[in-house]
Coordinates of N, CA and C in Angstrom, one line a residue:
Chain L
E1 N 8.8 -6.2 -17.6 CA 8.1 -5.1 -16.9 C 7.1 -5.8 -15.9
V2 N 7.1 -5.4 -14.7 CA 6.1 -5.9 -13.7 C 4.8 -5.3 -14.0
Q3 N 3.8 -6.2 -14.1 CA 2.4 -5.7 -14.2 C 1.5 -6.6 -13.4
M4 N 0.4 -5.9 -12.9 CA -0.6 -6.6 -12.2 C -2.0 -6.0 -12.6
L5 N -2.9 -6.9 -12.9 CA -4.2 -6.5 -13.4 C -5.3 -7.1 -12.5
E6 N -6.0 -6.3 -11.8 CA -7.1 -6.7 -10.9 C -8.4 -6.8 -11.7
S7 N -9.3 -7.7 -11.3 CA -10.6 -7.8 -11.8 C -11.6 -8.3 -10.8
G8 N -12.9 -8.3 -11.1 CA -13.9 -8.9 -10.2 C -14.6 -7.9 -9.4
G9 N -14.3 -6.7 -9.4 CA -15.0 -5.7 -8.6 C -16.4 -5.5 -9.2
G10 N -17.2 -4.8 -8.4 CA -18.6 -4.4 -8.8 C -19.5 -4.1 -7.7
L11 N -20.8 -4.0 -8.0 CA -21.8 -3.6 -7.0 C -22.3 -4.9 -6.4
V12 N -22.4 -5.0 -5.0 CA -22.9 -6.1 -4.3 C -23.7 -5.6 -3.2
Q13 N -24.7 -6.4 -2.8 CA -25.6 -6.0 -1.7 C -24.9 -6.4 -0.3
P14 N -25.2 -5.7 0.7 CA -24.7 -6.0 2.0 C -25.0 -7.5 2.3
G15 N -24.0 -8.2 2.9 CA -24.1 -9.6 3.2 C -23.7 -10.5 2.0
G16 N -23.5 -9.9 0.9 CA -23.2 -10.7 -0.3 C -21.7 -11.0 -0.4
S17 N -21.3 -11.7 -1.5 CA -20.0 -12.2 -1.7 C -19.4 -11.7 -3.0
L18 N -18.1 -11.7 -3.1 CA -17.5 -11.3 -4.4 C -16.1 -11.9 -4.3
R19 N -15.5 -12.3 -5.5 CA -14.2 -12.8 -5.6 C -13.4 -11.9 -6.5
L20 N -12.3 -11.3 -6.0 CA -11.4 -10.5 -6.8 C -10.2 -11.4 -7.3
S21 N -9.7 -11.0 -8.4 CA -8.5 -11.7 -9.0 C -7.5 -10.7 -9.4
C22 N -6.2 -11.1 -9.4 CA -5.1 -10.3 -9.8 C -4.1 -11.1 -10.6
V23 N -4.0 -10.8 -11.9 CA -3.1 -11.6 -12.7 C -1.8 -10.8 -12.8
A24 N -0.7 -11.5 -12.5 CA 0.6 -10.8 -12.4 C 1.5 -11.3 -13.5
S25 N 2.5 -10.4 -13.9 CA 3.4 -10.8 -15.0 C 4.7 -10.0 -14.8
G26 N 5.8 -10.5 -15.4 CA 7.0 -9.7 -15.3 C 8.0 -10.1 -14.2
F27 N 7.6 -11.0 -13.3 CA 8.5 -11.4 -12.2 C 8.1 -12.9 -11.9
N28 N 9.0 -13.5 -11.1 CA 8.8 -14.8 -10.6 C 7.7 -14.9 -9.5
F29 N 6.5 -15.0 -10.0 CA 5.3 -14.8 -9.1 C 5.4 -15.7 -7.8
N30 N 5.8 -17.0 -8.0 CA 5.7 -17.9 -6.8 C 6.8 -17.6 -5.7
S31 N 7.7 -16.7 -6.0 CA 8.8 -16.4 -5.1 C 8.4 -15.2 -4.2
Y32 N 7.3 -14.5 -4.4 CA 7.0 -13.3 -3.7 C 5.7 -13.4 -3.0
A33 N 5.7 -12.8 -1.8 CA 4.4 -12.5 -1.1 C 3.6 -11.5 -1.9
M34 N 2.3 -11.7 -1.9 CA 1.4 -10.8 -2.6 C 0.4 -10.3 -1.6
N35 N -0.2 -9.1 -1.9 CA -1.0 -8.4 -0.9 C -2.2 -7.8 -1.5
W36 N -3.2 -7.6 -0.7 CA -4.3 -6.7 -1.0 C -4.3 -5.5 -0.1
V37 N -4.5 -4.3 -0.7 CA -4.6 -3.1 0.0 C -5.8 -2.4 -0.5
R38 N -6.6 -1.8 0.3 CA -7.8 -1.1 -0.1 C -7.8 0.4 0.3
Q39 N -8.7 1.1 -0.4 CA -8.8 2.5 -0.2 C -10.2 2.9 -0.4
A40 N -10.9 3.3 0.7 CA -12.3 3.7 0.7 C -12.3 5.1 0.0
P41 N -13.4 5.4 -0.6 CA -13.5 6.7 -1.4 C -13.1 7.9 -0.6
G42 N -12.1 8.6 -1.1 CA -11.7 9.8 -0.4 C -10.9 9.6 0.9
K43 N -10.5 8.4 1.1 CA -9.8 8.0 2.4 C -8.4 7.5 2.1
G44 N -7.7 7.1 3.1 CA -6.3 6.7 3.0 C -6.2 5.2 2.7
L45 N -5.0 4.7 2.8 CA -4.7 3.3 2.4 C -4.9 2.4 3.6
E46 N -5.4 1.2 3.4 CA -5.6 0.2 4.5 C -5.1 -1.2 4.0
W47 N -4.1 -1.7 4.6 CA -3.7 -3.1 4.3 C -4.8 -4.1 4.7
V48 N -5.0 -5.0 3.8 CA -6.1 -6.0 4.0 C -5.5 -7.4 4.3
S49 N -4.6 -7.9 3.4 CA -4.2 -9.3 3.6 C -2.9 -9.5 2.8
T50 N -2.2 -10.5 3.3 CA -0.9 -10.9 2.7 C -0.8 -12.4 2.6
I51 N -0.3 -13.0 1.5 CA 0.0 -14.4 1.4 C 1.4 -14.5 0.9
R52 N 2.2 -15.3 1.7 CA 3.6 -15.5 1.3 C 3.7 -16.4 0.0
G53 N 4.8 -16.3 -0.6 CA 5.2 -17.2 -1.7 C 5.9 -18.4 -1.2
T54 N 6.1 -19.4 -2.0 CA 6.9 -20.5 -1.6 C 8.3 -20.1 -1.5
G55 N 8.9 -20.5 -0.4 CA 10.3 -20.1 -0.1 C 10.5 -18.6 0.3
D56 N 9.3 -18.0 0.7 CA 9.4 -16.6 1.0 C 9.6 -16.3 2.5
G57 N 10.6 -17.0 3.0 CA 11.0 -16.8 4.4 C 10.2 -17.5 5.4
A58 N 10.5 -17.3 6.6 CA 9.9 -18.0 7.7 C 8.6 -17.3 8.2
G59 N 7.9 -17.9 9.1 CA 6.7 -17.2 9.6 C 5.4 -17.7 9.0
D60 N 4.3 -17.1 9.5 CA 3.0 -17.6 9.0 C 2.9 -17.3 7.6
R61 N 2.0 -18.1 6.9 CA 1.9 -18.0 5.5 C 0.9 -16.9 5.1
I62 N -0.2 -16.7 5.9 CA -1.2 -15.8 5.6 C -1.5 -14.9 6.7
Y63 N -1.8 -13.6 6.4 CA -2.1 -12.6 7.4 C -3.3 -11.8 7.0
Y64 N -4.1 -11.4 8.0 CA -5.3 -10.6 7.7 C -5.4 -9.4 8.6
A65 N -6.0 -8.3 8.2 CA -6.4 -7.2 9.0 C -7.5 -7.7 9.9
D66 N -7.6 -7.2 11.1 CA -8.7 -7.5 12.0 C -10.1 -7.2 11.4
S67 N -10.1 -6.2 10.6 CA -11.4 -5.7 10.0 C -12.0 -6.7 9.0
V68 N -11.2 -7.6 8.5 CA -11.7 -8.6 7.5 C -11.5 -10.0 7.9
R69 N -10.8 -10.3 9.0 CA -10.5 -11.7 9.4 C -11.8 -12.4 9.6
G70 N -11.9 -13.6 9.1 CA -13.1 -14.4 9.2 C -14.2 -14.2 8.1
R71 N -14.0 -13.1 7.4 CA -14.9 -12.8 6.3 C -14.2 -12.9 4.9
F72 N -12.9 -12.6 4.8 CA -12.2 -12.6 3.6 C -11.2 -13.7 3.6
T73 N -10.9 -14.3 2.4 CA -9.9 -15.4 2.3 C -9.0 -15.0 1.1
I74 N -7.7 -15.0 1.4 CA -6.7 -14.7 0.4 C -6.2 -16.1 -0.1
S75 N -5.9 -16.2 -1.4 CA -5.3 -17.4 -1.9 C -4.5 -17.1 -3.2
R76 N -3.8 -18.0 -3.7 CA -3.0 -17.8 -4.9 C -2.9 -19.1 -5.7
D77 N -2.8 -19.0 -7.0 CA -2.6 -20.1 -7.9 C -1.3 -19.8 -8.7
D78 N -0.2 -20.3 -8.2 CA 1.1 -20.0 -8.8 C 1.2 -20.5 -10.2
S79 N 0.4 -21.5 -10.6 CA 0.5 -22.0 -12.0 C -0.2 -21.0 -12.9
K80 N -1.0 -20.1 -12.4 CA -1.7 -19.1 -13.2 C -1.2 -17.7 -12.9
N81 N -0.2 -17.6 -12.1 CA 0.3 -16.2 -11.7 C -0.8 -15.4 -11.2
T82 N -1.7 -15.9 -10.4 CA -2.9 -15.2 -10.0 C -3.1 -15.2 -8.5
L83 N -3.5 -14.0 -8.0 CA -3.8 -13.8 -6.6 C -5.4 -13.6 -6.5
Y84 N -5.9 -14.1 -5.4 CA -7.4 -14.0 -5.3 C -7.7 -13.4 -3.9
L85 N -8.9 -12.8 -3.8 CA -9.5 -12.4 -2.6 C -11.0 -12.7 -2.6
Q86 N -11.3 -13.8 -1.8 CA -12.7 -14.1 -1.7 C -13.3 -13.3 -0.5
M87 N -14.3 -12.5 -0.8 CA -14.9 -11.7 0.2 C -16.4 -12.1 0.4
S88 N -16.7 -12.3 1.7 CA -18.1 -12.7 2.0 C -18.6 -11.8 3.2
S89 N -19.9 -11.9 3.5 CA -20.5 -11.1 4.5 C -20.1 -9.6 4.3
L90 N -20.2 -9.1 3.1 CA -19.7 -7.8 2.8 C -20.6 -6.7 3.5
R91 N -19.9 -5.7 3.9 CA -20.5 -4.5 4.6 C -20.3 -3.3 3.8
A92 N -21.1 -2.3 4.1 CA -20.9 -1.0 3.5 C -19.5 -0.4 3.6
E93 N -18.9 -0.7 4.8 CA -17.6 -0.1 5.0 C -16.5 -0.9 4.3
D94 N -16.9 -1.9 3.6 CA -15.9 -2.6 2.7 C -15.8 -2.0 1.3
T95 N -16.7 -1.0 1.1 CA -16.6 -0.2 -0.2 C -15.3 0.5 -0.4
A96 N -14.6 0.1 -1.4 CA -13.2 0.7 -1.6 C -12.7 0.2 -3.0
I97 N -11.6 0.9 -3.4 CA -10.8 0.3 -4.5 C -9.9 -0.7 -3.8
Y98 N -9.8 -1.8 -4.4 CA -8.9 -2.9 -3.9 C -7.7 -3.0 -4.8
Y99 N -6.5 -2.8 -4.3 CA -5.3 -2.9 -5.0 C -4.6 -4.2 -4.7
C100 N -4.0 -4.8 -5.7 CA -3.1 -5.9 -5.6 C -1.7 -5.3 -5.6
A101 N -0.9 -5.8 -4.7 CA 0.5 -5.2 -4.6 C 1.5 -6.3 -4.3
K102 N 2.6 -6.2 -5.0 CA 3.7 -7.1 -4.8 C 4.6 -6.7 -3.7
R103 N 5.0 -7.7 -2.9 CA 6.0 -7.4 -1.8 C 7.4 -7.1 -2.4
G104 N 8.1 -6.2 -1.8 CA 9.6 -6.0 -2.1 C 10.4 -7.0 -1.3
P105 N 11.7 -6.8 -1.2 CA 12.5 -7.6 -0.4 C 12.1 -7.7 1.1
A106 N 11.4 -6.7 1.6 CA 10.7 -6.7 2.9 C 9.3 -6.4 2.6
F107 N 8.5 -6.3 3.7 CA 7.0 -6.2 3.5 C 6.6 -4.8 3.2
Y108 N 7.3 -4.2 2.3 CA 6.7 -3.0 1.7 C 6.2 -3.4 0.3
F109 N 5.6 -2.4 -0.4 CA 4.9 -2.8 -1.7 C 5.6 -2.1 -2.8
D110 N 6.3 -2.8 -3.6 CA 7.1 -2.2 -4.7 C 6.4 -2.0 -6.0
Y111 N 5.3 -2.8 -6.2 CA 4.6 -2.6 -7.4 C 3.1 -2.8 -7.1
W112 N 2.2 -2.0 -7.8 CA 0.8 -2.0 -7.5 C 0.1 -2.1 -8.8
G113 N -1.1 -2.8 -8.7 CA -2.0 -2.8 -9.8 C -2.8 -1.5 -9.8
Q114 N -3.7 -1.3 -10.8 CA -4.5 -0.1 -10.9 C -5.8 -0.2 -10.1
G115 N -6.1 -1.3 -9.5 CA -7.2 -1.4 -8.6 C -8.5 -1.8 -9.2
T116 N -9.4 -2.4 -8.4 CA -10.8 -2.7 -8.9 C -11.7 -2.2 -7.8
L117 N -12.8 -1.6 -8.2 CA -13.7 -0.9 -7.3 C -14.8 -1.9 -6.8
V118 N -14.9 -2.0 -5.5 CA -16.0 -2.8 -4.9 C -17.0 -1.8 -4.2
T119 N -18.2 -1.9 -4.5 CA -19.2 -1.1 -3.9 C -20.3 -2.0 -3.2
V120 N -20.4 -1.8 -1.9 CA -21.4 -2.6 -1.2 C -22.6 -1.7 -0.8
S121 N -23.7 -1.9 -1.5 CA -24.8 -1.1 -1.3 C -26.1 -1.8 -1.7
S122 N -27.2 -1.4 -1.1 CA -28.5 -2.0 -1.4 C -29.2 -1.1 -2.4
Chain I
E5 N -1.4 -2.7 17.6 CA -1.3 -2.1 16.2 C -0.5 -0.8 16.3
I6 N 0.5 -0.7 15.4 CA 1.3 0.5 15.4 C 0.6 1.6 14.6
V7 N 0.4 2.7 15.2 CA -0.3 3.9 14.6 C 0.7 4.8 14.1
L8 N 0.5 5.2 12.8 CA 1.4 6.2 12.2 C 0.6 7.5 12.0
T9 N 1.2 8.6 12.5 CA 0.6 9.9 12.5 C 1.4 10.8 11.6
Q10 N 0.8 11.3 10.5 CA 1.5 12.1 9.5 C 1.1 13.6 9.8
S11 N 2.1 14.4 9.6 CA 1.9 15.9 9.7 C 2.7 16.6 8.7
P12 N 2.2 17.8 8.2 CA 0.8 18.2 8.4 C -0.1 17.4 7.5
A13 N -1.4 17.7 7.7 CA -2.4 17.0 6.8 C -2.3 17.6 5.4
T14 N -2.1 18.9 5.3 CA -1.9 19.5 4.0 C -0.7 20.5 4.1
L15 N 0.1 20.4 3.0 CA 1.2 21.3 3.0 C 1.2 22.1 1.7
S16 N 1.1 23.4 1.8 CA 1.0 24.3 0.6 C 2.4 24.8 0.3
V17 N 2.9 24.5 -0.9 CA 4.3 24.9 -1.3 C 4.2 25.5 -2.7
S18 N 5.2 26.3 -3.0 CA 5.4 26.8 -4.3 C 6.4 26.0 -5.1
P19 N 6.2 25.8 -6.4 CA 7.2 25.1 -7.2 C 8.6 25.6 -6.9
G20 N 9.6 24.7 -6.7 CA 10.9 25.1 -6.4 C 11.3 25.2 -4.9
E21 N 10.2 25.2 -4.1 CA 10.5 25.3 -2.6 C 10.8 23.9 -2.1
R22 N 11.3 23.8 -0.9 CA 11.5 22.6 -0.2 C 10.3 22.2 0.6
A23 N 10.0 20.9 0.6 CA 8.8 20.4 1.3 C 9.3 19.3 2.3
T24 N 8.9 19.4 3.5 CA 9.2 18.5 4.6 C 8.0 17.9 5.2
L25 N 7.9 16.6 5.1 CA 6.7 15.8 5.6 C 7.2 14.9 6.7
S26 N 6.3 14.8 7.7 CA 6.7 14.0 8.9 C 5.8 12.9 9.1
C27 N 6.3 11.8 9.8 CA 5.5 10.7 10.2 C 6.0 10.2 11.5
R28 N 5.1 10.0 12.5 CA 5.5 9.5 13.8 C 4.9 8.2 14.1
A29 N 5.6 7.2 14.5 CA 5.1 5.9 14.9 C 4.8 5.8 16.4
S30 N 3.8 5.1 16.7 CA 3.4 4.9 18.1 C 4.4 4.1 18.9
Q31 N 5.2 3.3 18.2 CA 6.3 2.5 18.8 C 7.3 2.3 17.8
S32 N 8.5 2.0 18.2 CA 9.6 1.9 17.3 C 9.4 0.8 16.2
V33 N 9.7 1.2 15.0 CA 9.7 0.3 13.9 C 11.1 0.1 13.2
G34 N 12.1 0.6 13.9 CA 13.4 0.5 13.4 C 13.5 1.3 12.1
S35 N 14.1 0.6 11.1 CA 14.1 1.3 9.7 C 13.1 0.6 8.8
N36 N 12.2 -0.2 9.3 CA 11.2 -0.9 8.5 C 10.1 0.0 8.1
F37 N 10.4 0.9 7.2 CA 9.5 2.1 7.0 C 9.6 2.5 5.6
G38 N 8.5 2.9 5.0 CA 8.5 3.4 3.6 C 7.5 4.6 3.4
W39 N 7.7 5.2 2.2 CA 6.9 6.3 1.8 C 6.4 6.0 0.4
Y40 N 5.1 6.5 0.1 CA 4.5 6.3 -1.1 C 3.9 7.6 -1.6
Q41 N 3.8 7.8 -2.9 CA 3.1 8.9 -3.5 C 1.9 8.4 -4.3
Q42 N 0.8 9.2 -4.1 CA -0.4 8.8 -4.9 C -1.0 10.1 -5.5
K43 N -1.1 10.0 -6.8 CA -1.8 11.1 -7.6 C -3.2 10.7 -7.8
P44 N -4.1 11.7 -8.0 CA -5.5 11.4 -8.2 C -5.8 10.4 -9.3
G45 N -6.6 9.4 -9.0 CA -7.0 8.4 -10.0 C -5.9 7.4 -10.3
Q46 N -4.8 7.4 -9.6 CA -3.7 6.5 -9.8 C -3.4 5.6 -8.6
A47 N -2.8 4.5 -8.8 CA -2.3 3.7 -7.7 C -1.2 4.3 -7.0
P48 N -0.9 4.0 -5.7 CA 0.2 4.5 -5.0 C 1.5 4.0 -5.7
R49 N 2.6 4.8 -5.5 CA 3.9 4.5 -6.1 C 4.9 4.5 -4.9
L50 N 5.7 3.5 -4.8 CA 6.8 3.4 -3.8 C 7.8 4.4 -4.1
L51 N 8.1 5.3 -3.1 CA 9.2 6.2 -3.2 C 10.5 5.8 -2.4
I52 N 10.2 5.4 -1.2 CA 11.3 5.2 -0.2 C 11.0 3.9 0.5
Y53 N 12.0 3.1 0.8 CA 11.9 1.9 1.7 C 13.2 1.9 2.5
G54 N 13.1 1.1 3.6 CA 14.2 1.1 4.6 C 14.5 2.5 5.1
A55 N 13.4 3.3 5.2 CA 13.5 4.6 5.8 C 14.2 5.7 4.9
S56 N 15.2 5.2 4.1 CA 16.0 6.2 3.4 C 16.5 5.8 2.0
T57 N 16.1 4.6 1.6 CA 16.6 4.1 0.3 C 15.5 4.5 -0.8
R58 N 15.9 5.2 -1.8 CA 15.0 5.5 -2.9 C 14.7 4.3 -3.8
A59 N 13.5 4.1 -4.1 CA 13.1 3.0 -5.0 C 13.6 3.3 -6.4
T60 N 13.5 2.3 -7.2 CA 14.0 2.4 -8.6 C 13.3 3.5 -9.3
G61 N 14.1 4.3 -10.0 CA 13.5 5.4 -10.8 C 13.0 6.6 -10.1
I62 N 13.2 6.7 -8.8 CA 12.7 7.9 -8.0 C 13.8 8.9 -8.1
P63 N 13.4 10.2 -8.4 CA 14.4 11.3 -8.5 C 15.1 11.6 -7.2
A64 N 16.3 12.1 -7.3 CA 17.2 12.3 -6.2 C 16.6 13.5 -5.3
R65 N 15.7 14.2 -5.8 CA 15.1 15.3 -5.0 C 14.3 14.8 -3.8
F66 N 13.9 13.5 -3.9 CA 13.2 12.8 -2.8 C 14.2 12.2 -1.9
S67 N 14.1 12.4 -0.6 CA 15.0 11.8 0.4 C 14.2 11.4 1.6
G68 N 14.6 10.3 2.2 CA 13.9 9.9 3.5 C 15.0 9.8 4.6
S69 N 14.5 10.1 5.8 CA 15.4 10.0 6.9 C 14.6 9.6 8.2
G70 N 15.4 9.2 9.2 CA 14.8 8.8 10.5 C 14.9 7.4 10.8
S71 N 14.6 7.0 12.0 CA 14.5 5.6 12.4 C 13.8 5.6 13.8
G72 N 13.4 4.4 14.2 CA 12.7 4.3 15.4 C 11.2 4.8 15.3
T73 N 10.9 6.0 15.8 CA 9.6 6.5 15.8 C 9.4 7.8 15.0
E74 N 10.4 8.4 14.5 CA 10.3 9.7 13.8 C 10.9 9.6 12.4
F75 N 10.2 10.0 11.4 CA 10.6 9.9 10.1 C 10.2 11.1 9.3
T76 N 11.1 11.4 8.3 CA 10.9 12.6 7.5 C 11.1 12.3 6.0
L77 N 10.2 12.8 5.2 CA 10.3 12.7 3.7 C 10.6 14.2 3.3
T78 N 11.6 14.4 2.5 CA 12.0 15.7 2.1 C 12.0 15.8 0.5
I79 N 11.3 16.7 0.0 CA 11.4 17.0 -1.4 C 12.2 18.3 -1.6
S80 N 13.4 18.2 -2.1 CA 14.3 19.3 -2.0 C 13.9 20.6 -2.8
S81 N 13.3 20.3 -4.0 CA 12.8 21.4 -4.8 C 11.5 20.8 -5.5
V82 N 10.4 21.2 -5.0 CA 9.1 20.6 -5.5 C 8.9 21.0 -7.0
Q83 N 8.6 19.9 -7.7 CA 8.2 20.1 -9.1 C 6.7 20.0 -9.3
S84 N 6.2 20.4 -10.4 CA 4.8 20.4 -10.7 C 4.2 19.0 -10.5
E85 N 5.0 18.0 -10.9 CA 4.5 16.6 -10.9 C 4.5 16.0 -9.5
D86 N 5.0 16.7 -8.5 CA 5.1 16.2 -7.1 C 3.9 16.6 -6.3
F87 N 2.9 17.3 -6.9 CA 1.7 17.7 -6.1 C 0.9 16.4 -6.1
A88 N 0.7 15.9 -4.9 CA 0.1 14.6 -4.7 C -0.2 14.4 -3.2
V89 N -0.7 13.2 -2.9 CA -0.8 12.8 -1.5 C 0.3 11.8 -1.2
Y90 N 0.9 11.9 0.0 CA 2.0 11.1 0.4 C 1.7 10.3 1.7
Y91 N 1.9 9.0 1.6 CA 1.6 8.1 2.7 C 2.9 7.4 3.3
C92 N 2.9 7.3 4.6 CA 4.0 6.5 5.2 C 3.5 5.1 5.5
Q93 N 4.3 4.1 5.7 CA 4.0 2.8 6.0 C 5.0 2.1 6.9
Q94 N 4.6 1.3 7.9 CA 5.6 0.6 8.6 C 5.4 -0.9 8.3
Y95 N 6.5 -1.6 8.3 CA 6.4 -3.1 8.0 C 7.3 -3.8 9.0
N96 N 7.3 -3.2 10.2 CA 8.1 -3.9 11.3 C 7.3 -4.9 12.0
K97 N 6.0 -4.7 12.2 CA 5.1 -5.6 12.9 C 3.8 -5.7 12.1
W98 N 3.1 -6.9 12.3 CA 1.8 -7.1 11.8 C 0.8 -6.5 12.9
P99 N -0.3 -5.9 12.4 CA -0.6 -5.7 11.0 C 0.2 -4.5 10.4
L100 N 0.4 -4.6 9.1 CA 1.1 -3.5 8.4 C 0.1 -2.3 8.4
T101 N 0.7 -1.2 8.7 CA -0.2 0.0 8.8 C 0.4 1.2 8.0
F102 N -0.5 2.1 7.6 CA -0.2 3.3 6.9 C -0.6 4.5 7.7
G103 N 0.1 5.6 7.4 CA -0.4 6.9 8.0 C -1.6 7.4 7.2
G104 N -2.2 8.5 7.7 CA -3.4 9.0 7.1 C -3.1 9.9 5.9
G105 N -1.9 10.2 5.6 CA -1.5 10.9 4.4 C -1.3 12.4 4.6
T106 N -0.4 13.0 3.8 CA -0.2 14.4 3.7 C -0.4 14.8 2.3
K107 N -1.3 15.8 2.0 CA -1.5 16.3 0.7 C -0.6 17.5 0.5
V108 N 0.2 17.4 -0.6 CA 1.1 18.5 -1.0 C 0.4 19.2 -2.1
E109 N 0.0 20.5 -1.9 CA -0.7 21.3 -2.8 C 0.0 22.5 -3.2
I110 N -0.4 23.1 -4.4 CA 0.3 24.3 -4.9 C -0.2 25.5 -4.1
K111 N 0.8 26.2 -3.6 CA 0.6 27.5 -2.9 C 0.1 28.6 -3.8

């Protein structure tokens, strides 16, 4: 059974930093691109970032939404089946539930974690 | 960036009725298109990918159609567990984008 469990969310002041983690199980983690998708309170879904897996096709390895590029860094540790999102220079508009999502055979999201809430507020 | 516009924003239906949700893309995405369902307090769930292929475990009452810029999600006979918000997504070009959602509510 595919499972993903996010952690690391919490309350942080504007300008602060936070690192999210997502531990995955039930599939060959290093073969798949992994993603972060967020959802602001009461709002829709917003793709944040993608990191390809080893052997996960041609093209760039990492992608970011314009809204987070230069402030967020996605990474992965395949030995630990873990995806990360390092967030810095946080803003109020980054307040959201952050979901970890596995890529399917194409860049849609076939499995999702339950999310971790990040609140940016003074 | 490819903008996805979903309509209507809210759809009121009675159980057993047919529901038709639409999503329009600002430029062609081919068949690189999916639909998700999200219930309150839960993560989204993949329903449809490739514009018309049901994901694993998705009931046959859900069907997707369309290509290019116009897409439709149809629920042939809405069940009580289908009342939720539905999002479309394109994965033809970066950045990946979602529509704003359609809420299917009980009439």
